[in-house]
Coordinates of C-alpha atoms and ligand atoms in Angstrom, one line a residue:
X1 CA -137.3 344.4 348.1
X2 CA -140.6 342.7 349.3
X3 CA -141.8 346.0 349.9
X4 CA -143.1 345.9 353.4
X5 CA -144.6 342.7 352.3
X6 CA -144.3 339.1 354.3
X7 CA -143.7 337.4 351.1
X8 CA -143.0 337.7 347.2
X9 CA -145.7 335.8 346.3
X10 CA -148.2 338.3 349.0
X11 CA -146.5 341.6 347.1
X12 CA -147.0 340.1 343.3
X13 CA -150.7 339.4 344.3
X14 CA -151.1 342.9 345.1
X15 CA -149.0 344.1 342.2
X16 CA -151.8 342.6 340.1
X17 CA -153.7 346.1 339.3
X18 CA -150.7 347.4 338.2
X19 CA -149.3 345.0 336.4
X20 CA -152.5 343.8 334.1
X21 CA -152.7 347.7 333.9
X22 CA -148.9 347.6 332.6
X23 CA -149.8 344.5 330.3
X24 CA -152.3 346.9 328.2
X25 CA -150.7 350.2 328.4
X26 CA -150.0 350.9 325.0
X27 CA -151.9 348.4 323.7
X28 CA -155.8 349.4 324.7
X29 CA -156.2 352.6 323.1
X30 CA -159.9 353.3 324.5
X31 CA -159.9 356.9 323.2
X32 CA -159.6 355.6 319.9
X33 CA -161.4 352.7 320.2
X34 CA -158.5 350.5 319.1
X35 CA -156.2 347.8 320.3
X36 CA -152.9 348.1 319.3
X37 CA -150.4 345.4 319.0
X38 CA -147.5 345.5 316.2
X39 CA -146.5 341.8 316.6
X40 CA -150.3 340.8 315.7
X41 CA -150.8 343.6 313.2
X42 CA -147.7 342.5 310.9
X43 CA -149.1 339.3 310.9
X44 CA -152.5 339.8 311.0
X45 CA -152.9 338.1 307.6
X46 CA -151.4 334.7 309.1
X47 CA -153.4 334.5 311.9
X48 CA -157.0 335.5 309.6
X49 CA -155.5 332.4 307.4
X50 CA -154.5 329.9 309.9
X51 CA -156.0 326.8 310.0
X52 CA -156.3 326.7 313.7
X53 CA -154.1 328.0 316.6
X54 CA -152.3 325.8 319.1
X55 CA -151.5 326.8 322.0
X56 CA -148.5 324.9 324.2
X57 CA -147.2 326.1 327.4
X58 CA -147.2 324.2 331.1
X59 CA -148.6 324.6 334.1
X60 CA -150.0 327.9 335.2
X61 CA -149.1 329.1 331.6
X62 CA -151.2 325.9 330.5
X63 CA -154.4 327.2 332.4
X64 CA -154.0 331.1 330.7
X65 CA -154.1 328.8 327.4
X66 CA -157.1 327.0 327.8
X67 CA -158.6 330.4 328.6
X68 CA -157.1 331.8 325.5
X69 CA -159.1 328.9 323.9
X70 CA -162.3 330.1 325.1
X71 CA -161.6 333.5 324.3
X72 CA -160.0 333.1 320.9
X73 CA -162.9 330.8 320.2
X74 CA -165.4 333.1 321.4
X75 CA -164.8 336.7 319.9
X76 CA -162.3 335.5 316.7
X77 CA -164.0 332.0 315.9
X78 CA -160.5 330.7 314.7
X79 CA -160.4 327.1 316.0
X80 CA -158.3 326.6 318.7
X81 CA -156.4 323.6 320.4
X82 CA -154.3 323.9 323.4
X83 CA -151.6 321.4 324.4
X84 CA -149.1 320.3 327.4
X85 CA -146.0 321.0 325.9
X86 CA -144.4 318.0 327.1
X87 CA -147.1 315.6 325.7
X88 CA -147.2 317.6 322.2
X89 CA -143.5 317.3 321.7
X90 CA -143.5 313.8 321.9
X91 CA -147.0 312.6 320.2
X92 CA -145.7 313.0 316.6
X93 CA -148.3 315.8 316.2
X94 CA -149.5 317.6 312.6
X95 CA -148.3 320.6 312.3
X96 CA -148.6 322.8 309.0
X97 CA -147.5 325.7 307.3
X98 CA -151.1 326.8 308.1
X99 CA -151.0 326.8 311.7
X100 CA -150.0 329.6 314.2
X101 CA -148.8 328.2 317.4
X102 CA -149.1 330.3 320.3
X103 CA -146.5 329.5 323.1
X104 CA -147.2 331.4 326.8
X105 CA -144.5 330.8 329.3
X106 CA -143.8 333.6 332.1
X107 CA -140.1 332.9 332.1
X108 CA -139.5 331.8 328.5
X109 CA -137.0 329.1 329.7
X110 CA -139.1 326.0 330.1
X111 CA -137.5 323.0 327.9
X112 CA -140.3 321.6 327.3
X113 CA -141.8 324.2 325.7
X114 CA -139.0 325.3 323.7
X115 CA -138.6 321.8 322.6
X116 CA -142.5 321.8 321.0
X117 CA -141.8 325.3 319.3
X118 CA -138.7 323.9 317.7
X119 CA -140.5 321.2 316.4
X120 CA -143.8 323.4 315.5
X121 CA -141.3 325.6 313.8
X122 CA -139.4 323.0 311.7
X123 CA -143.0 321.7 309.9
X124 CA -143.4 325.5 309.2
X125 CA -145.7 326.8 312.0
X126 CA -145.8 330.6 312.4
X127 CA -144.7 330.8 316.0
X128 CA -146.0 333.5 318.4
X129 CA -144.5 334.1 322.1
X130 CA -146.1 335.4 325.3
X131 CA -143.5 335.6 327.6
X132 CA -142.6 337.2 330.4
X133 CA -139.1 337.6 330.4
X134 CA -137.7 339.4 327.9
X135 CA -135.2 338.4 325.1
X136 CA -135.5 335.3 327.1
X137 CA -134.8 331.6 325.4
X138 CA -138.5 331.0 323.7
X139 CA -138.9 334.6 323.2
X140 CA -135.7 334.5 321.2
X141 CA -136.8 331.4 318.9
X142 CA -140.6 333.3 318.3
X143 CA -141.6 334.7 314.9
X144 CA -143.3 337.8 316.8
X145 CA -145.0 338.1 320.1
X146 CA -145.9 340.1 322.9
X147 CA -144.7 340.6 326.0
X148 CA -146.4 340.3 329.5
X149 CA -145.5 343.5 331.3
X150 CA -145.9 342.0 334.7
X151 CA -142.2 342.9 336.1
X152 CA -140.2 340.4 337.4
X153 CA -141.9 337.6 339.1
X154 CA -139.8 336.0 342.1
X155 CA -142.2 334.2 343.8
X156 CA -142.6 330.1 342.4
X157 CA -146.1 330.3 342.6
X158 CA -147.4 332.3 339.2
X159 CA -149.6 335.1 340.0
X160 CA -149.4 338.4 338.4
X161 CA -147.9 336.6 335.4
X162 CA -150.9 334.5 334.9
X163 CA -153.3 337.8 335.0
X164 CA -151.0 339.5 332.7
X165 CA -151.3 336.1 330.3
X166 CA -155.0 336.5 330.5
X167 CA -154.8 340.1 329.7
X168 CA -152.8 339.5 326.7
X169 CA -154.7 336.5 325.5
X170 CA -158.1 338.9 325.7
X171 CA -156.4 341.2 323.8
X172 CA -155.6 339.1 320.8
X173 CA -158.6 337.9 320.8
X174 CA -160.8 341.1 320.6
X175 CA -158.1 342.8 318.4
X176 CA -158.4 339.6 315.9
X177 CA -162.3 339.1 315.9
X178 CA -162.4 343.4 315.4
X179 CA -160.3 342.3 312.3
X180 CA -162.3 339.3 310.6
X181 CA -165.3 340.9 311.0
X182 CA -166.4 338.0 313.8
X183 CA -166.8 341.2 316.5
X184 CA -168.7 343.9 315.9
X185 CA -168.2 347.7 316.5
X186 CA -170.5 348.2 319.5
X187 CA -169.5 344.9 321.2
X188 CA -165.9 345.4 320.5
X189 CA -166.2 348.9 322.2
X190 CA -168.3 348.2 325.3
X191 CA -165.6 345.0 325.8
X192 CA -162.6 347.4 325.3
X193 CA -164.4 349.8 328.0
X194 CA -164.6 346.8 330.3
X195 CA -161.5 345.3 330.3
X196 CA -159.8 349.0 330.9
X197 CA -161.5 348.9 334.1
X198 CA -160.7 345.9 335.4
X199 CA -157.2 347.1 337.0
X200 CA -159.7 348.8 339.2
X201 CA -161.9 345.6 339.7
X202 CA -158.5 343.6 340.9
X203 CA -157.8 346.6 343.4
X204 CA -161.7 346.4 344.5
X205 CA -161.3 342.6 345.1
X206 CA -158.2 343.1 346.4
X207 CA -159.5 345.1 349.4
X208 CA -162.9 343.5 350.3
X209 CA -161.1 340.0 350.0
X210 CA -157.5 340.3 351.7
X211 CA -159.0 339.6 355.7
X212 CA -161.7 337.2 354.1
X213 CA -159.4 334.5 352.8
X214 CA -157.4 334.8 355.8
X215 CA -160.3 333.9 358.2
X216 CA -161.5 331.2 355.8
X217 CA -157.9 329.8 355.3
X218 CA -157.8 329.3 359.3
X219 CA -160.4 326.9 358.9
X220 CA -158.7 325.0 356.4
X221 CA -155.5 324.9 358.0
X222 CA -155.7 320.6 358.5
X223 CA -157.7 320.0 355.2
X224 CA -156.0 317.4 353.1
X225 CA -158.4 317.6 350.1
X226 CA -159.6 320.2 348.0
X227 CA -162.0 320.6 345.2
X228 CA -162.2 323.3 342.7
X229 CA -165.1 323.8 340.3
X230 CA -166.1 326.0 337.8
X231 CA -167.4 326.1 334.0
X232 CA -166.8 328.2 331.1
X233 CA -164.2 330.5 331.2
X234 CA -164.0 329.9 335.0
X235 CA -163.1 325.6 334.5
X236 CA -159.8 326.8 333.9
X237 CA -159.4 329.7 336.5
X238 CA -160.4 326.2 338.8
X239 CA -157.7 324.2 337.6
X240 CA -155.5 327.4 338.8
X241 CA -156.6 327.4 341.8
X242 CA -156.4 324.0 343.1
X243 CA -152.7 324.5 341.5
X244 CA -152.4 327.1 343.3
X245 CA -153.1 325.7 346.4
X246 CA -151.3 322.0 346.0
X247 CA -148.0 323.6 344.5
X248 CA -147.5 326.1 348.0
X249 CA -149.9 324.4 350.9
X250 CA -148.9 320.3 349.9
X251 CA -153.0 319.9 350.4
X252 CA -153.9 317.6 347.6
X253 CA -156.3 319.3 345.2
X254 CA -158.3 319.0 342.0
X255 CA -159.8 321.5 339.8
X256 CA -162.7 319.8 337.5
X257 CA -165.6 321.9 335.8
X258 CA -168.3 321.6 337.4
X259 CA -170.8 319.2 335.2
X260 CA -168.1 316.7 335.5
X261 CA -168.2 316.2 339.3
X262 CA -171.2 314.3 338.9
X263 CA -168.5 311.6 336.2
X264 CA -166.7 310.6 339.7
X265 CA -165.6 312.6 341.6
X266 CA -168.9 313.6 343.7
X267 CA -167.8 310.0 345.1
X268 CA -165.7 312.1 347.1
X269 CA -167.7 314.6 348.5
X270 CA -169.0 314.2 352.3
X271 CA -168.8 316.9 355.4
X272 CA -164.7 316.9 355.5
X273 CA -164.3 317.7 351.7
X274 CA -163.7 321.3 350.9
X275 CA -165.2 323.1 347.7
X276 CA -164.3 326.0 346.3
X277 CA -167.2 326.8 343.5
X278 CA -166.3 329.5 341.2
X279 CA -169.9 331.0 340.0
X280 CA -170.5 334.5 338.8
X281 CA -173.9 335.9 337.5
X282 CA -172.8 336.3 333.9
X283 CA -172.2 332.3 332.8
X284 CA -174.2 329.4 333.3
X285 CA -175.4 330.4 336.8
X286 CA -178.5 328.3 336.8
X287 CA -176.2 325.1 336.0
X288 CA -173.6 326.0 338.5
X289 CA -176.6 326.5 340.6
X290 CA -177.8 322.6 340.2
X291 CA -174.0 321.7 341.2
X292 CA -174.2 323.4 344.3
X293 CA -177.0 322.0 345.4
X294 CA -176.1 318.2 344.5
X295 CA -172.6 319.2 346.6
X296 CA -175.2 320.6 349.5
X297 CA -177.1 317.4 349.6
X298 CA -174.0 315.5 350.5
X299 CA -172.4 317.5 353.2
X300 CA -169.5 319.1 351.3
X301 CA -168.1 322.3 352.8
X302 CA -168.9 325.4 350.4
X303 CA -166.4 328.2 349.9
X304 CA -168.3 330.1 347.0
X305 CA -166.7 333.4 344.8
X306 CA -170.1 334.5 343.2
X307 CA -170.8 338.4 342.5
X308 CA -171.8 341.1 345.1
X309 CA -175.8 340.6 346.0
X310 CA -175.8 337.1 344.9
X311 CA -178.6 335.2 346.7
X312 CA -178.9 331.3 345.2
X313 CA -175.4 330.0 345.4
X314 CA -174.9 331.8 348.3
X315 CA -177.8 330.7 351.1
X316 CA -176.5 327.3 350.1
X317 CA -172.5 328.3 351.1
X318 CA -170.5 328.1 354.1
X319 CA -168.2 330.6 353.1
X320 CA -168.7 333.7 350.8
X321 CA -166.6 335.2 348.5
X322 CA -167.9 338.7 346.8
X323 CA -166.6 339.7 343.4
X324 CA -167.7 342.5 341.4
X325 CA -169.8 341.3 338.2
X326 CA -167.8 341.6 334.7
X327 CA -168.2 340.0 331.4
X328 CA -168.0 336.1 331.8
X329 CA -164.6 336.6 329.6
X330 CA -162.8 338.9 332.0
X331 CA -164.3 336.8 335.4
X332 CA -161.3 334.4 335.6
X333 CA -159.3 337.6 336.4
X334 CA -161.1 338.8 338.7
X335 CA -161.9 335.4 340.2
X336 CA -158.3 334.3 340.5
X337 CA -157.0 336.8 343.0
X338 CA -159.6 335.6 346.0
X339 CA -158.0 332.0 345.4
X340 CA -154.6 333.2 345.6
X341 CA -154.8 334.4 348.7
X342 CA -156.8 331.7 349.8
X343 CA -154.0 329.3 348.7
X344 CA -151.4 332.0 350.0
X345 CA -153.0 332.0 353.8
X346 CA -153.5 328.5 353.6
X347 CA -149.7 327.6 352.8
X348 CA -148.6 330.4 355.6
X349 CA -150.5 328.7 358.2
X350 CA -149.4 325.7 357.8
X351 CA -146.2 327.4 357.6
X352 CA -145.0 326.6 354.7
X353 CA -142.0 328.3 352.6
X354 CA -144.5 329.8 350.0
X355 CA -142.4 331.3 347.6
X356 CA -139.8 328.7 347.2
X357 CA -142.4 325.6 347.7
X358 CA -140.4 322.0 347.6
X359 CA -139.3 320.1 344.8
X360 CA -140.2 323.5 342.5
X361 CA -138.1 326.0 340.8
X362 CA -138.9 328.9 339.1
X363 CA -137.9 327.8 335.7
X364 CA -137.9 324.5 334.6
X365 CA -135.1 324.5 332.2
X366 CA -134.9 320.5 332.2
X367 CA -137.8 318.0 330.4
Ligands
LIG401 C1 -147.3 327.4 338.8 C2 -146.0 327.5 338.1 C3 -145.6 326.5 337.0 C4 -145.3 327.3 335.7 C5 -144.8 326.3 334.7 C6 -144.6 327.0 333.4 O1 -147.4 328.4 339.7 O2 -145.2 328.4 338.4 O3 -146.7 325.6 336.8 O4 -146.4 327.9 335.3 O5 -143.6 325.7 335.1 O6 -143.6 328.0 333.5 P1 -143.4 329.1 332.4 O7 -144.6 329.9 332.3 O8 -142.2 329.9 332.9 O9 -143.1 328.4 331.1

C-alpha cells in the first residue's frame, strides 16, 4: 500500500503532482478561462459582502491560512485575519453576521477547530470548510466548502494536504477577485495558465531535488537547531518547513520571516546554526538578498531554495536548492516539496519513525 515506497510520508510527497492536479480538476476550467467552484458561486454574494474573512485551522492547516491571507489579500482585497483555533475559541472574539469564516483542516476532526466554528457559527458567521476528509465532523457543521482532493493522507506529517490547501486557497482567491472586479481579465488568465502548470513544476522539483536533500540531510544528521526564513508568501512556507522538520527529525526549529531575524534571533546565528533561506526571483529578492549576507557575515551554514540560474543568494550558500521560477503566489508550492524531503531524509537518518513521529496523531480530536 506504500507503493514501493520506504514510507507514507516519502509516497504522499511524490503524490503531490497528482494530487494538487486532483485538487483543480473540475475546478480550473483553462479552456474557458473560468474557475469553477459551486460552494463559492452560491455564495458568492456573502463573501463580496463580508466584512473580512477569518481564517482558523492549526498547525500545518494554520500555515496554508496565513498563505490564504496573502493571497486573498492580494488578488480579492477582502481583509483577511487568520487565527489558531485554539486561541480564537477562547479569546471571546467578535464575530458577526458579516463575517465568513474560513476553516482548513485536512482531517476535519480537530476539536479545536470545530469548537471555534461552533462558536463563529452561533454569532452568525457564514462558515466555509476546506477539508480533506470527506463528510468528516467540520465538514459536516460548514455552510458550504470545498474539498481538498488529495486522497487519503496516512502519513502524520501533512504534505500533499497542505499543497492541495494551497491550491484551493489560490483558487478562491482568483475566482473571488475575477468576481469583484479587484482582478482583471488578462492577469486572471495568464495566473489561471500558471497555476495549471504547476502539477508539472512539483514533478520537475520533484526530480532535480529527490538525491539533493538526501546528500544535504547527511550533513545535518547531528544538527540540533534549525532556522527557516523566508518573506512574503514564502514566511509562511518557512514556518512549514521548520514544522516539518521538528514534528518528524525532534531537531529544534524555527521558521521567522526574514526581516525579523535581525529582532533576535540573529543572536543565534554562528558556524553550527543551520539556515534554510527560502528566496525566489519573483519577491523581494534584493531584501532577502541583504539577509543572506548579514547571516554570511556571522558564519551561519546556508541551505538556499532560490530559482534555476540564480547568482546572488547563491555564491553566498553552502548548499543549493534549484526551483523553477513561478508567480511569487504559487512559490510556496513549489518551495515546500524541497523542505519536505529535506525534513524527510533528515528524520530517516536519524532513524526516526517518520510517519507516526512521538507524542503526534493524525487527528487531534481532543483540545
Ligand atoms: C503537521 C500536522 C498538524 C496538523 C494539525 C491540524 O504536519 O499534521 O500540525 O496540521 O493538527 O490538523 P487538521 O488539518 O487535520 O485539522
Amino acid at each position: 500500500e506504500k507503493g514501493g515506497y520506504e514510507h507514507f510520508m516519502l509516497k504522499e510527497i511524490f503524490e503531490q503532482p497528482k494530487s494538487v492536479h486532483d485538487t483543480m480538476r473540475g475546478r480550473l476550467l483553462l479552456d474557458e478561462g473560468v474557475i469553477k467552484m459551486a460552494g463559492i458561486w452560491d455564495h458568492v454574494e456573502r463573501f463580496k459582502n463580508a466584512n473580512r474573512i477569518i481564517i482558523i485551522a492549526c498547525g500545518t492547516s494554520w500555515h496554508a491560512g496565513l498563505i490564504g491571507e496573502y493571497l486573498i489579500e492580494e488578488y480579492a482585497r477582502i481583509p483577511v485575519e487568520v487565527e489558531y483555533a485554539s486561541e480564537f475559541r477562547y479569546r471571546n472574539p467578535i464575530i458577526t453576521d458579516k463575517d465568513v469564516v474560513i476553516a482548513i483542516s485536512q482531517s476535519g476532526e480537530t476539536a479545536d477547530t470545530m469548537a471555534a466554528l461552533k462558536l463563529a457559527k452561533e454569532k452568525g458567521a457564514f462558515i466555509y470548510g476546506i477539508c480533506n476528509v470527506v463528510d468528516s465532523s467540520i465538514a459536516r457543521i460548514t455552510d458550504a466548502g470545498s474539498y481538498t482532493h488529495a486522497g487519503p493522507e496516512i502519513g502524520v506529517a501533512s504534505t500533499k494536504a497542505f499543497t492541495a490547501q494551497l491550491t484551493i486557497l489560490t483558487l478562491i482567491a482568483f475566482k473571488l477577485g475575477k468576481h469583484n472586479g479587484n482582478l482583471g481579465n488578462a492577469e486572471f488568465m495568464s495566473l489561471i495558465a500558471e497555476l495549471d502548470a504547476i502539477p508539472k513544476k512539483i514533478e520537475e522539483v520533484l526530480n532535480t531535488t529527490h538525491e539533493l536533500t538526501q546528500n544535504i540531510a547527511k550533513d545535518f544528521v547531528k544538527a540540533t537547531n534549525f532556522l527557516y526564513l523566508g518573506r512574503g508568501y514564502n514566511y509562511p512556507a518557512a514556518l512549514e518547513g521548520a514544522l516539518k522538520l521538528k514534528e518528524i527529525s525532534y531537531i529544534h526549529a524555527e521558521g521567522y520571516p526574514a526581516a525579523e531575524m535581525k529582532h533576535g534571533p540573529i543572536a543565534l546565528i554562528d558556524e553550527n546554526m543551520p539556515i534554510v533561506i527560502i528566496a525566489p526571483k519573483k519577491g523581494h529578492y534584493d531584501k532577502i538578498v541583504s539577509n543572506v549576507q548579514e547571516i554570511k557575515a556571522r558564519k551561519g551554514k546556508i541551505i538556499a531554495v532560490v530559482n534555476k540560474g540564480d547568482r546572488q543568494v547563491s555564491e553566498m550558500a553552502d548548499y543549493v536548492i534549484e526551483i523553477p521560477e513561478t508567480s511569487e503566489c504559487f512559490s510556496p508550492i513549489v518551495a515546500s516539496v524541497p523542505l519536505q524531503l529535506l525534513a524527510y531524509y533528515i528524520a530517516v537518518y536519524r532513524g526516526a519513525n517518520v510517519d507516526q513521529p512521538r507524542n503526534l496523531a493524525k487527528s487531534v480530536t481532543v483540545e
